[in-house]
Amino acid sequence: MKVSILTVGDELLTGHVVNTNTAFIGETLHYMGADVKRMVSVGDDEQEIKNEVAYLLQAQKSDVVIVTGGLGPTHDDVTKNAVASLLKRALIENNEAMERCRLFFEKRGKPMPEINRSQGMVIEGCKVLQNELGTALGMFIENVFNCQIVILLPGVPSEMRELLTKQVQPLLRPLVKAAVQESILMTSGAGESLLAEQIGNPSSFLGEKTKLAFLPNTSSGVKLRITTIDRECVGNIDLVKQENERVKNILLSKIKSFVYSESDQIQLENVVGQLLMERRLKLAVAESCTGGLVSNRLTNVAGSSNYFIHGSVIYSNEAKQRLGVKSETLDAFGAVSEEVAIELAKCIRHTNACDVGVGITGIAGPGGGSEKKPVGLVWIAVAFGGALKSSSLKEKYDAKEMEKVRVDLEIPNEEKFGDFSSNVAMFLAKVLKKSPILIAEEVKSVLLQNKELDKKVSDIKIAGNGFLNFYLSPHCLVDCIYMILEEKDHYGHIKNSEKKTALVEYVSANPTGPLTVGRGRGGVLGDTLANILETQGYHVTREYYFNNAGRQMYILGDSVRLRYMELIGEGQDFPEDYYQGTYIRNIALAIFNEHGNTKKDENVIPFFKEYAEHKIFSEIKKTLLRIGIKHDSFFNELELYQINKQKGTKPIEDVVMALRNKGYIEERDGATWFLTTKCGFEKDKALIKSTGEPTYRLPDIAYHVTKFDRGFDLILNVFGTDHIDEYPDVVTALNILGYDVSKIKVAINQFVTVTIDGKVVKMSTRKGNAELLDDLIEDVGADATRFFFIMRSKDSHLNFDLKLAKEQSAKNPVFYLHYAYTRVCSILSLAGDLDESRKVGGLFIFTTEEEKRLIKVLMRYPDVLTFSAELLEPQKLATYLLIVAESFHKFYENCRVIGEEIQIMNSRVCLCQATRNVIKNGLNVLGLSIIERM
């Protein structure tokens, strides 16, 4: 069963919300035995949702498409309408759903808002999935197109998970044609590395159908998941169970002392509680650094009152002494010591007259540590009967663990939560085993002592469960304007003294015909990514890889020859699978005009091929130049089949020989096979066919070897979706050959749909009815072509709206962006050149909210560039520039510049100058025109 997952929401594309739904759905279905093929995100656009669902069902042949998000009651919740329109099914009112929605609000003492009535509408013929946690219904729609299934789920993660696990999984399970068995081992007392050391090489006992996953950072230790999937053993689940049990028993024989449960539904506190109850023991806990965390976990278990007597949180030395810890012990050894932990355990046990006492003391951080007692040192002591046991947990909280903690700064959706917000306290809580609010207080205290930070942050507030909200100071905003005015065209660029090198390969269309819009999207994506990498300190080489040999080039030459024969009156049958575009006739006519009928008798296919290749390649380069794309180098695949003068061998032969020497080549059925099954793939891949012709994988591997040989620090490939299945094989081969494959990055861009007069034009270069890039540029212009190609995520199917691209209004994002730039240029023209009072160093005054918001947006530009480079996603920059434009328009409408009091006017003129710098820099990176007057 092939499954595709589509998540819907503008907030997912802008990065304001982390998309956790795809990971959960993918993992859940994978361990059911489903074959998850594709994960895609789109914004709240009805047409885009409709296009993407259609593409997943019809082009990708998905058996099941799961869509999450866009099922709410507001105007931007359009998923239901989009799918209903695609399937040509009506939306009908579901009485039970409507009543459930009414009761949902009634239980909360509120009347149901009229807007929520839309949530009672469902797609005709669907099975309704009732939502116990919210008002958005799920829908299970069968018999779609070719007996396919579409499932709509809420976007709220908790609601989606509830419906997926309790209602969707039971419906899908009978359709999964695979046998799956999973086992869990919950461990404690050992980290991932120690467990791996104890287990040894898992490949020696796992077998081909079983995988072992280490899942660290759980609340109690490392979870081991053993999954056995047999896609050829559907009828006999017992064999799969036996295999899974065999692997589990081997693991238990190696790490049994660390395993406390064989179910992730049973936590460590459950096991401790069960043992205490079985032995009829009572427990009390004294905590000095864990803030009640241990007591909290122990009492979270039902029936804990049968064994948990008392818990105390004791931080000060005075409180420890009141419990019974001796002042001499504190003076001699310090509050964080084995001796104090032991006395805490003895005293809490004695005070509460129980069987077991636990004492905990330590240094939680982030401050207060020393060389002898570093941050993270924790002592735990247990007093039981006449015995005492203590243990230092320093190794669990050392610097290496702290390094794993993510420090994220995000921009809150609401201004009341500050300019930046961090959830670092939540991440630290997992490592320090301490309340995130207490950690947030300590972090805040340390940060407020930093004099440099004090200049940039006016306040730090703690909200919710430990969020740290930062409020920027006026001084910081002024500094930002200084920086932008000083750095001018280089603002946002990383200065790198040791310049790194990058090779970006894009377009790479063989010279068999004019470029289509699909190739155009990849071209603009690659070119823009190259520009972005240059802002990050890379010296970039832009490369075009092409093949002017093989059967397709033969067909091209013969297509031109046959059209030429028609022109001289000796027409022949024209095969249907030959290139039939008008451009073939034009090339034939050019040959006829130059040579008359002199080319009819000789062996002329090579002549026609070479003539056509030269003509087409010349036109390809002209087309690319029209949208500002110019490559630095062109690599001909033919070089890979020729003898390298330095090595004296052919590159493709070198690849086969090297893989053979490492045991990854086998001759079978007359063909040469790359043994990818040794690397975990389901099938081996042919490198050379039985005819002796190489498959496309072999030259691609050899080509990438040349990229490494040329010494690039980063190798970026921009591919279309036709390369999705191929490039993992190429990377695997390079890894086997010893190359550092971490240097390789791949950006896959999805298809483009262009609508003309309401009809979608199919792309087929041979048939000649392709939507050509040249025609698109001619129709909407170079700027609109470039911007529209990257204004949506590369992972999303792009619906190119011709009408919008040509519209001269604020609805057109290109017009909107150019309008903002010309508007700011107009103000600066009226203001004249900056005089001395407005140069860097002058006193700025920014008092209005519009000014402050605009500055805060401008200061994000460097981070947007870095983020775009890391994600290989120019759409982030395109979206950001529209936000800059919007912020400037609001500033313009509310803050007069010319004619204000001199100091305010000077400040605002400089803010306009900074805005112009940022928009101009961004337009240059996107490859768009700089227009100062419209």
Coordinates of N, CA and C in Angstrom, one line a residue, residues 290-424:
T290 N 16.5 18.8 42.3 CA 15.6 18.3 41.2 C 14.2 18.9 41.3
G291 N 14.0 19.8 42.3 CA 12.8 20.6 42.3 C 11.5 19.8 42.4
G292 N 11.5 18.7 43.0 CA 10.3 17.9 43.1 C 10.0 17.0 42.0
L293 N 10.9 16.9 41.0 CA 10.7 16.1 39.8 C 10.6 14.6 40.1
V294 N 11.4 14.1 41.0 CA 11.4 12.7 41.4 C 10.0 12.3 42.1
S295 N 9.7 13.2 43.0 CA 8.4 13.0 43.7 C 7.2 13.0 42.7
N296 N 7.3 14.0 41.8 CA 6.2 14.1 40.8 C 6.1 12.9 40.0
R297 N 7.2 12.3 39.5 CA 7.1 11.1 38.7 C 6.6 9.9 39.5
L298 N 7.0 9.8 40.7 CA 6.6 8.6 41.6 C 5.1 8.7 41.9
T299 N 4.6 10.0 42.1 CA 3.1 10.1 42.4 C 2.2 10.2 41.2
N300 N 2.8 10.2 40.0 CA 2.0 10.2 38.8 C 1.4 8.8 38.5
V301 N 1.8 7.8 39.3 CA 1.3 6.5 39.1 C 0.1 6.2 40.0
A302 N -0.9 5.6 39.4 CA -2.2 5.3 40.1 C -1.8 4.4 41.3
G303 N -2.3 4.7 42.5 CA -2.1 3.9 43.7 C -0.8 4.2 44.4
S304 N -0.1 5.3 44.0 CA 1.2 5.6 44.6 C 1.1 5.9 46.1
S305 N -0.2 6.3 46.6 CA -0.3 6.6 48.0 C -0.1 5.3 48.8
N306 N -0.1 4.2 48.2 CA 0.2 2.9 49.0 C 1.6 2.8 49.4
Y307 N 2.5 3.5 48.7 CA 3.9 3.4 49.1 C 4.6 4.7 49.2
F308 N 4.1 5.8 48.6 CA 4.8 7.1 48.7 C 4.2 7.9 49.9
I309 N 5.1 8.1 50.9 CA 4.6 8.8 52.2 C 4.8 10.3 52.1
H310 N 6.0 10.7 51.7 CA 6.3 12.2 51.8 C 7.3 12.6 50.8
G311 N 7.3 13.8 50.3 CA 8.3 14.4 49.5 C 8.6 15.8 49.9
S312 N 9.9 16.1 50.0 CA 10.3 17.5 50.4 C 11.2 18.1 49.4
V313 N 11.0 19.3 49.1 CA 12.0 20.1 48.2 C 12.8 21.0 49.1
I314 N 14.1 20.7 49.3 CA 14.9 21.4 50.3 C 16.1 22.0 49.6
Y315 N 16.1 23.3 49.5 CA 17.2 24.0 48.7 C 18.2 24.6 49.7
S316 N 17.8 25.4 50.6 CA 18.7 26.1 51.5 C 19.4 25.2 52.5
N317 N 20.6 25.6 53.0 CA 21.2 24.8 54.1 C 20.4 24.8 55.3
E318 N 19.7 26.0 55.6 CA 18.9 26.0 56.8 C 17.8 25.0 56.8
A319 N 17.2 24.8 55.6 CA 16.1 23.8 55.5 C 16.7 22.4 55.7
K320 N 17.9 22.2 55.2 CA 18.5 20.9 55.3 C 18.8 20.6 56.8
Q321 N 19.2 21.6 57.5 CA 19.5 21.4 58.9 C 18.2 21.2 59.7
R322 N 17.1 21.9 59.3 CA 15.8 21.6 60.0 C 15.4 20.2 59.8
L323 N 15.7 19.6 58.7 CA 15.4 18.2 58.5 C 16.3 17.2 59.3
G324 N 17.5 17.7 59.7 CA 18.4 16.9 60.5 C 19.8 16.8 60.0
V325 N 20.1 17.4 58.8 CA 21.4 17.3 58.3 C 22.3 18.1 59.2
K326 N 23.5 17.6 59.6 CA 24.4 18.3 60.5 C 25.1 19.4 59.9
S327 N 25.2 20.5 60.6 CA 25.9 21.7 60.1 C 27.4 21.4 59.9
E328 N 28.0 20.5 60.7 CA 29.4 20.1 60.5 C 29.5 19.4 59.1
T329 N 28.6 18.6 58.7 CA 28.6 17.9 57.4 C 28.6 18.9 56.3
L330 N 27.7 19.9 56.4 CA 27.6 20.9 55.4 C 28.9 21.7 55.3
D331 N 29.4 22.1 56.5 CA 30.6 22.9 56.5 C 31.8 22.2 55.9
A332 N 31.9 20.9 56.2 CA 33.1 20.1 55.8 C 33.0 19.7 54.4
F333 N 31.9 19.3 53.9 CA 31.8 18.7 52.5 C 31.0 19.5 51.5
G334 N 30.2 20.5 52.0 CA 29.4 21.3 51.1 C 28.1 20.7 50.9
A335 N 27.1 21.5 50.4 CA 25.7 21.0 50.2 C 25.7 20.0 49.1
V336 N 26.5 20.1 48.1 CA 26.5 19.1 47.0 C 27.7 18.1 47.3
S337 N 27.3 17.0 48.0 CA 28.3 16.0 48.3 C 27.7 14.7 48.6
E338 N 28.4 13.6 48.6 CA 27.9 12.3 48.9 C 27.4 12.3 50.3
E339 N 28.2 12.9 51.2 CA 27.9 12.9 52.7 C 26.5 13.5 53.0
V340 N 26.3 14.7 52.3 CA 25.0 15.4 52.5 C 23.8 14.5 51.9
A341 N 24.0 13.9 50.8 CA 23.0 13.1 50.2 C 22.6 12.0 51.1
I342 N 23.6 11.3 51.7 CA 23.4 10.2 52.6 C 22.6 10.7 53.9
E343 N 23.0 11.9 54.4 CA 22.2 12.4 55.6 C 20.8 12.7 55.2
L344 N 20.6 13.3 54.0 CA 19.2 13.6 53.6 C 18.4 12.4 53.5
A345 N 19.0 11.3 53.0 CA 18.2 10.0 52.9 C 17.9 9.5 54.2
K346 N 18.8 9.5 55.2 CA 18.6 8.9 56.5 C 17.6 9.8 57.3
C347 N 17.7 11.1 57.2 CA 16.8 12.0 57.9 C 15.4 11.9 57.4
I348 N 15.2 11.9 56.1 CA 13.8 11.9 55.5 C 13.2 10.6 55.9
R349 N 14.0 9.5 55.9 CA 13.4 8.2 56.3 C 13.0 8.2 57.8
H350 N 13.9 8.7 58.6 CA 13.6 8.7 60.1 C 12.4 9.6 60.4
T351 N 12.4 10.8 59.8 CA 11.3 11.8 60.1 C 10.0 11.2 59.7
N352 N 9.9 10.4 58.7 CA 8.6 9.9 58.2 C 8.3 8.5 58.6
A353 N 9.3 7.9 59.4 CA 9.1 6.5 59.9 C 8.7 5.5 58.8
C354 N 9.5 5.6 57.7 CA 9.2 4.7 56.5 C 10.4 3.8 56.3
D355 N 10.2 2.9 55.3 CA 11.2 1.9 55.0 C 12.4 2.4 54.2
V356 N 12.1 3.3 53.2 CA 13.1 3.7 52.3 C 13.2 5.2 52.3
G357 N 14.4 5.8 52.4 CA 14.6 7.2 52.2 C 15.5 7.5 51.1
V358 N 15.2 8.5 50.3 CA 16.0 8.9 49.1 C 16.4 10.4 49.3
G359 N 17.7 10.6 49.2 CA 18.2 12.0 49.3 C 18.9 12.4 48.0
I360 N 18.6 13.6 47.5 CA 19.2 14.0 46.2 C 19.7 15.4 46.4
T361 N 21.0 15.6 46.0 CA 21.6 17.0 46.0 C 22.5 17.1 44.8
G362 N 22.6 18.3 44.3 CA 23.4 18.5 43.1 C 23.5 19.9 42.6
I363 N 24.2 20.1 41.5 CA 24.3 21.5 40.9 C 23.6 21.4 39.5
A364 N 22.4 22.0 39.4 CA 21.6 21.9 38.2 C 22.1 22.9 37.1
G365 N 22.8 24.0 37.5 CA 23.3 25.0 36.5 C 22.2 26.0 36.2
P366 N 22.4 26.9 35.3 CA 23.6 27.0 34.5 C 24.8 27.5 35.2
G367 N 24.6 28.2 36.4 CA 25.8 28.7 37.1 C 26.0 27.9 38.4
G368 N 27.1 28.3 39.1 CA 27.3 27.7 40.4 C 28.3 26.5 40.4
G369 N 28.8 26.1 39.3 CA 29.7 25.0 39.2 C 31.1 25.4 39.5
S370 N 32.0 24.4 39.7 CA 33.4 24.6 39.8 C 34.1 23.4 39.2
E371 N 35.5 23.5 39.2 CA 36.2 22.4 38.6 C 36.0 21.1 39.3
K372 N 36.0 21.1 40.6 CA 35.7 19.9 41.4 C 34.3 19.5 41.4
K373 N 33.4 20.5 41.4 CA 32.0 20.2 41.4 C 31.3 20.9 40.2
P374 N 31.4 20.3 39.0 CA 30.9 21.0 37.8 C 29.4 21.0 37.8
V375 N 28.8 21.8 36.9 CA 27.4 21.8 36.7 C 27.0 20.4 36.2
G376 N 25.9 19.9 36.7 CA 25.5 18.6 36.3 C 25.8 17.5 37.3
L377 N 26.7 17.8 38.3 CA 27.0 16.8 39.3 C 25.8 16.6 40.2
V378 N 25.4 15.3 40.4 CA 24.2 15.0 41.2 C 24.6 13.8 42.0
W379 N 24.3 13.9 43.4 CA 24.5 12.8 44.3 C 23.1 12.2 44.7
I380 N 22.9 10.9 44.6 CA 21.6 10.3 45.1 C 22.0 9.2 46.1
A381 N 21.4 9.3 47.2 CA 21.6 8.3 48.3 C 20.3 7.6 48.6
V382 N 20.4 6.3 49.0 CA 19.2 5.5 49.4 C 19.5 4.9 50.7
A383 N 18.6 5.1 51.7 CA 18.7 4.5 53.0 C 17.6 3.5 53.1
F384 N 18.0 2.2 53.4 CA 17.0 1.1 53.4 C 17.5 0.1 54.4
G385 N 16.7 -0.2 55.5 CA 17.1 -1.1 56.5 C 18.4 -0.6 57.1
G386 N 19.4 -1.4 57.3 CA 20.6 -1.0 57.8 C 21.6 -0.6 56.7
A387 N 21.2 -0.6 55.5 CA 22.1 -0.4 54.4 C 22.0 1.1 53.8
L388 N 23.1 1.6 53.3 CA 23.2 2.9 52.7 C 23.8 2.7 51.3
K389 N 23.3 3.3 50.3 CA 23.9 3.3 49.0 C 23.8 4.6 48.4
S390 N 24.9 5.1 47.8 CA 25.0 6.4 47.2 C 25.6 6.3 45.8
S391 N 25.3 7.2 45.0 CA 25.8 7.2 43.6 C 25.9 8.6 43.0
S392 N 27.0 8.9 42.3 CA 27.1 10.1 41.6 C 26.6 10.0 40.2
L393 N 25.8 10.9 39.7 CA 25.3 10.9 38.4 C 25.9 12.0 37.5
K394 N 27.2 12.3 37.9 CA 27.8 13.4 37.1 C 27.9 13.1 35.6
E395 N 28.1 11.8 35.3 CA 28.3 11.5 33.9 C 27.0 11.7 33.1
K396 N 25.9 11.7 33.7 CA 24.6 11.9 32.9 C 24.4 13.4 32.6
Y397 N 25.1 14.3 33.2 CA 24.8 15.7 33.0 C 26.1 16.5 32.7
D398 N 27.0 15.8 32.0 CA 28.2 16.5 31.7 C 28.1 17.4 30.4
A399 N 29.2 18.0 30.0 CA 29.1 18.9 29.0 C 28.6 18.3 27.7
K400 N 28.9 17.1 27.4 CA 28.5 16.4 26.2 C 26.9 16.4 26.1
E401 N 26.3 16.1 27.2 CA 24.8 16.1 27.2 C 24.3 17.5 27.0
M402 N 25.0 18.5 27.7 CA 24.5 19.8 27.5 C 24.6 20.3 26.1
E403 N 25.6 19.8 25.4 CA 25.9 20.3 24.0 C 24.7 19.8 23.1
K404 N 24.0 18.8 23.5 CA 22.9 18.3 22.7 C 21.6 19.1 22.8
V405 N 21.6 20.0 23.8 CA 20.4 20.8 24.1 C 20.3 21.8 23.0
R406 N 19.1 21.9 22.4 CA 18.8 22.9 21.3 C 18.5 24.2 21.9
V407 N 19.1 25.3 21.4 CA 18.8 26.6 21.8 C 18.1 27.3 20.6
D408 N 16.8 27.3 20.7 CA 16.0 27.9 19.6 C 15.5 29.3 19.9
L409 N 15.7 30.2 19.1 CA 15.0 31.5 19.2 C 14.0 31.7 18.1
E410 N 12.8 31.9 18.5 CA 11.7 32.1 17.5 C 11.0 33.4 17.7
I411 N 10.4 33.9 16.6 CA 9.6 35.1 16.7 C 8.2 34.8 17.0
P412 N 7.7 35.2 18.2 CA 6.3 34.9 18.6 C 5.3 35.5 17.7
N413 N 4.1 34.8 17.6 CA 3.0 35.3 16.7 C 2.4 36.5 17.3
E414 N 2.5 36.7 18.6 CA 1.9 37.9 19.2 C 3.0 38.8 19.9
E415 N 2.9 40.1 19.7 CA 3.9 41.0 20.2 C 4.0 41.0 21.7
K416 N 2.9 40.7 22.4 CA 3.0 40.7 23.8 C 3.9 39.7 24.4
F417 N 4.3 38.7 23.6 CA 5.3 37.7 24.0 C 6.7 38.0 23.7
G418 N 6.9 39.3 23.3 CA 8.3 39.8 23.1 C 8.7 39.7 21.6
D419 N 10.0 40.0 21.4 CA 10.5 40.0 20.0 C 11.1 38.7 19.6
F420 N 11.6 38.0 20.6 CA 12.1 36.6 20.4 C 11.7 35.8 21.6
S421 N 11.5 34.5 21.4 CA 11.1 33.6 22.5 C 12.0 32.3 22.4
S422 N 12.3 31.7 23.5 CA 13.1 30.5 23.5 C 12.5 29.5 24.5
N423 N 12.5 28.2 24.1 CA 12.0 27.2 24.9 C 13.2 26.3 25.4
V424 N 14.4 27.0 25.5 CA 15.6 26.2 26.0 C 15.4 25.6 27.3

